[in-house]
Amino acid sequence: MCQGAAQGVARGEAPCARDGFCSLNDLVPGTHCRVARLKGCGAIRQRLLDLGLVNGAEVTVIRAAPLNDPIAIRVGNAVLTVRRAEAATIEVERD
Protein backbone atom coordinates (compact mmCIF):
# COMPACT_ATOMS: atom_id res chain seq x y z
CA MET A 1 0.00 0.00 0.00
CA CYS A 2 1.37 3.40 -0.92
CA GLN A 3 1.93 6.09 1.70
CA GLY A 4 -1.00 8.20 0.48
CA ALA A 5 -3.35 5.27 0.80
CA ALA A 6 -2.21 4.60 4.35
CA GLN A 7 -2.92 8.22 5.26
CA GLY A 8 -6.43 7.84 3.80
CA VAL A 9 -7.09 4.92 6.10
CA ALA A 10 -6.05 7.00 9.12
CA ARG A 11 -8.67 9.61 8.19
CA GLY A 12 -11.34 6.93 7.73
CA GLU A 13 -11.27 7.06 3.95
CA ALA A 14 -10.88 4.21 1.49
CA PRO A 15 -7.32 3.13 0.63
CA CYS A 16 -7.53 3.69 -3.14
CA ALA A 17 -4.53 3.89 -5.40
CA ARG A 18 -3.41 7.25 -6.73
CA ASP A 19 -5.40 6.69 -9.92
CA GLY A 20 -8.59 6.44 -7.83
CA PHE A 21 -9.19 2.74 -8.45
CA CYS A 22 -9.40 0.21 -5.63
CA SER A 23 -11.20 -2.93 -4.59
CA LEU A 24 -14.77 -2.72 -3.29
CA ASN A 25 -13.45 -4.74 -0.36
CA ASP A 26 -11.28 -1.76 0.70
CA LEU A 27 -14.09 0.78 1.04
CA VAL A 28 -15.63 1.90 4.30
CA PRO A 29 -19.40 2.23 4.91
CA GLY A 30 -20.86 5.37 3.39
CA THR A 31 -18.51 5.39 0.41
CA HIS A 32 -20.02 5.96 -3.04
CA CYS A 33 -18.27 4.53 -6.10
CA ARG A 34 -18.70 3.18 -9.62
CA VAL A 35 -17.80 -0.29 -10.84
CA ALA A 36 -14.77 -0.08 -13.14
CA ARG A 37 -14.30 -3.80 -13.85
CA LEU A 38 -14.70 -7.29 -12.48
CA LYS A 39 -11.62 -9.43 -12.02
CA GLY A 40 -11.76 -13.20 -12.04
CA CYS A 41 -13.86 -15.56 -14.08
CA GLY A 42 -16.38 -18.32 -13.79
CA ALA A 43 -19.58 -18.66 -11.82
CA ILE A 44 -18.81 -16.02 -9.18
CA ARG A 45 -18.06 -13.38 -11.81
CA GLN A 46 -21.27 -14.26 -13.64
CA ARG A 47 -23.26 -14.08 -10.38
CA LEU A 48 -21.92 -10.58 -9.69
CA LEU A 49 -22.83 -9.48 -13.22
CA ASP A 50 -26.32 -10.96 -12.80
CA LEU A 51 -26.74 -8.97 -9.57
CA GLY A 52 -26.12 -5.74 -11.49
CA LEU A 53 -22.45 -5.18 -10.72
CA VAL A 54 -21.63 -4.21 -14.30
CA ASN A 55 -19.19 -1.55 -15.53
CA GLY A 56 -20.47 1.89 -14.60
CA ALA A 57 -22.95 0.69 -11.97
CA GLU A 58 -23.23 3.05 -9.00
CA VAL A 59 -22.52 1.36 -5.67
CA THR A 60 -22.73 2.55 -2.06
CA VAL A 61 -21.18 0.57 0.77
CA ILE A 62 -23.81 0.40 3.53
CA ARG A 63 -22.29 -1.67 6.32
CA ALA A 64 -20.23 -4.70 7.28
CA ALA A 65 -21.56 -7.63 9.29
CA PRO A 66 -20.40 -7.96 12.93
CA LEU A 67 -17.47 -10.21 12.00
CA ASN A 68 -16.71 -7.92 9.02
CA ASP A 69 -17.99 -10.43 6.45
CA PRO A 70 -20.18 -10.13 4.39
CA ILE A 71 -20.65 -6.48 3.47
CA ALA A 72 -23.93 -4.85 2.46
CA ILE A 73 -23.94 -2.66 -0.63
CA ARG A 74 -26.59 -0.72 -2.53
CA VAL A 75 -26.69 -1.15 -6.31
CA GLY A 76 -29.45 0.97 -7.77
CA ASN A 77 -32.53 0.34 -5.61
CA ALA A 78 -31.37 -3.10 -4.42
CA VAL A 79 -29.42 -3.92 -1.27
CA LEU A 80 -27.04 -6.85 -1.75
CA THR A 81 -24.63 -8.68 0.50
CA VAL A 82 -21.35 -9.95 -0.89
CA ARG A 83 -18.53 -11.82 0.76
CA ARG A 84 -15.26 -9.97 1.26
CA ALA A 85 -13.55 -12.40 -1.13
CA GLU A 86 -16.09 -11.54 -3.84
CA ALA A 87 -15.85 -7.81 -3.11
CA ALA A 88 -12.08 -8.05 -3.61
CA THR A 89 -12.69 -9.00 -7.26
CA ILE A 90 -14.71 -5.82 -7.93
CA GLU A 91 -12.52 -2.89 -8.96
CA VAL A 92 -14.20 0.46 -8.37
CA GLU A 93 -13.55 4.16 -8.84
CA ARG A 94 -14.58 6.50 -6.05
CA ASP A 95 -16.92 9.38 -6.91
CSV table of C-alpha atoms in Angstrom, one decimal:
chain,number,residue,atom,x,y,z
A,1,MET,CA,0.0,0.0,0.0
A,2,CYS,CA,1.4,3.4,-0.9
A,3,GLN,CA,1.9,6.1,1.7
A,4,GLY,CA,-1.0,8.2,0.5
A,5,ALA,CA,-3.4,5.3,0.8
A,6,ALA,CA,-2.2,4.6,4.3
A,7,GLN,CA,-2.9,8.2,5.3
A,8,GLY,CA,-6.4,7.8,3.8
A,9,VAL,CA,-7.1,4.9,6.1
A,10,ALA,CA,-6.0,7.0,9.1
A,11,ARG,CA,-8.7,9.6,8.2
A,12,GLY,CA,-11.3,6.9,7.7
A,13,GLU,CA,-11.3,7.1,3.9
A,14,ALA,CA,-10.9,4.2,1.5
A,15,PRO,CA,-7.3,3.1,0.6
A,16,CYS,CA,-7.5,3.7,-3.1
A,17,ALA,CA,-4.5,3.9,-5.4
A,18,ARG,CA,-3.4,7.2,-6.7
A,19,ASP,CA,-5.4,6.7,-9.9
A,20,GLY,CA,-8.6,6.4,-7.8
A,21,PHE,CA,-9.2,2.7,-8.4
A,22,CYS,CA,-9.4,0.2,-5.6
A,23,SER,CA,-11.2,-2.9,-4.6
A,24,LEU,CA,-14.8,-2.7,-3.3
A,25,ASN,CA,-13.4,-4.7,-0.4
A,26,ASP,CA,-11.3,-1.8,0.7
A,27,LEU,CA,-14.1,0.8,1.0
A,28,VAL,CA,-15.6,1.9,4.3
A,29,PRO,CA,-19.4,2.2,4.9
A,30,GLY,CA,-20.9,5.4,3.4
A,31,THR,CA,-18.5,5.4,0.4
A,32,HIS,CA,-20.0,6.0,-3.0
A,33,CYS,CA,-18.3,4.5,-6.1
A,34,ARG,CA,-18.7,3.2,-9.6
A,35,VAL,CA,-17.8,-0.3,-10.8
A,36,ALA,CA,-14.8,-0.1,-13.1
A,37,ARG,CA,-14.3,-3.8,-13.9
A,38,LEU,CA,-14.7,-7.3,-12.5
A,39,LYS,CA,-11.6,-9.4,-12.0
A,40,GLY,CA,-11.8,-13.2,-12.0
A,41,CYS,CA,-13.9,-15.6,-14.1
A,42,GLY,CA,-16.4,-18.3,-13.8
A,43,ALA,CA,-19.6,-18.7,-11.8
A,44,ILE,CA,-18.8,-16.0,-9.2
A,45,ARG,CA,-18.1,-13.4,-11.8
A,46,GLN,CA,-21.3,-14.3,-13.6
A,47,ARG,CA,-23.3,-14.1,-10.4
A,48,LEU,CA,-21.9,-10.6,-9.7
A,49,LEU,CA,-22.8,-9.5,-13.2
A,50,ASP,CA,-26.3,-11.0,-12.8
A,51,LEU,CA,-26.7,-9.0,-9.6
A,52,GLY,CA,-26.1,-5.7,-11.5
A,53,LEU,CA,-22.4,-5.2,-10.7
A,54,VAL,CA,-21.6,-4.2,-14.3
A,55,ASN,CA,-19.2,-1.6,-15.5
A,56,GLY,CA,-20.5,1.9,-14.6
A,57,ALA,CA,-23.0,0.7,-12.0
A,58,GLU,CA,-23.2,3.0,-9.0
A,59,VAL,CA,-22.5,1.4,-5.7
A,60,THR,CA,-22.7,2.5,-2.1
A,61,VAL,CA,-21.2,0.6,0.8
A,62,ILE,CA,-23.8,0.4,3.5
A,63,ARG,CA,-22.3,-1.7,6.3
A,64,ALA,CA,-20.2,-4.7,7.3
A,65,ALA,CA,-21.6,-7.6,9.3
A,66,PRO,CA,-20.4,-8.0,12.9
A,67,LEU,CA,-17.5,-10.2,12.0
A,68,ASN,CA,-16.7,-7.9,9.0
A,69,ASP,CA,-18.0,-10.4,6.5
A,70,PRO,CA,-20.2,-10.1,4.4
A,71,ILE,CA,-20.6,-6.5,3.5
A,72,ALA,CA,-23.9,-4.8,2.5
A,73,ILE,CA,-23.9,-2.7,-0.6
A,74,ARG,CA,-26.6,-0.7,-2.5
A,75,VAL,CA,-26.7,-1.2,-6.3
A,76,GLY,CA,-29.4,1.0,-7.8
A,77,ASN,CA,-32.5,0.3,-5.6
A,78,ALA,CA,-31.4,-3.1,-4.4
A,79,VAL,CA,-29.4,-3.9,-1.3
A,80,LEU,CA,-27.0,-6.8,-1.7
A,81,THR,CA,-24.6,-8.7,0.5
A,82,VAL,CA,-21.4,-9.9,-0.9
A,83,ARG,CA,-18.5,-11.8,0.8
A,84,ARG,CA,-15.3,-10.0,1.3
A,85,ALA,CA,-13.5,-12.4,-1.1
A,86,GLU,CA,-16.1,-11.5,-3.8
A,87,ALA,CA,-15.8,-7.8,-3.1
A,88,ALA,CA,-12.1,-8.1,-3.6
A,89,THR,CA,-12.7,-9.0,-7.3
A,90,ILE,CA,-14.7,-5.8,-7.9
A,91,GLU,CA,-12.5,-2.9,-9.0
A,92,VAL,CA,-14.2,0.5,-8.4
A,93,GLU,CA,-13.6,4.2,-8.8
A,94,ARG,CA,-14.6,6.5,-6.0
A,95,ASP,CA,-16.9,9.4,-6.9
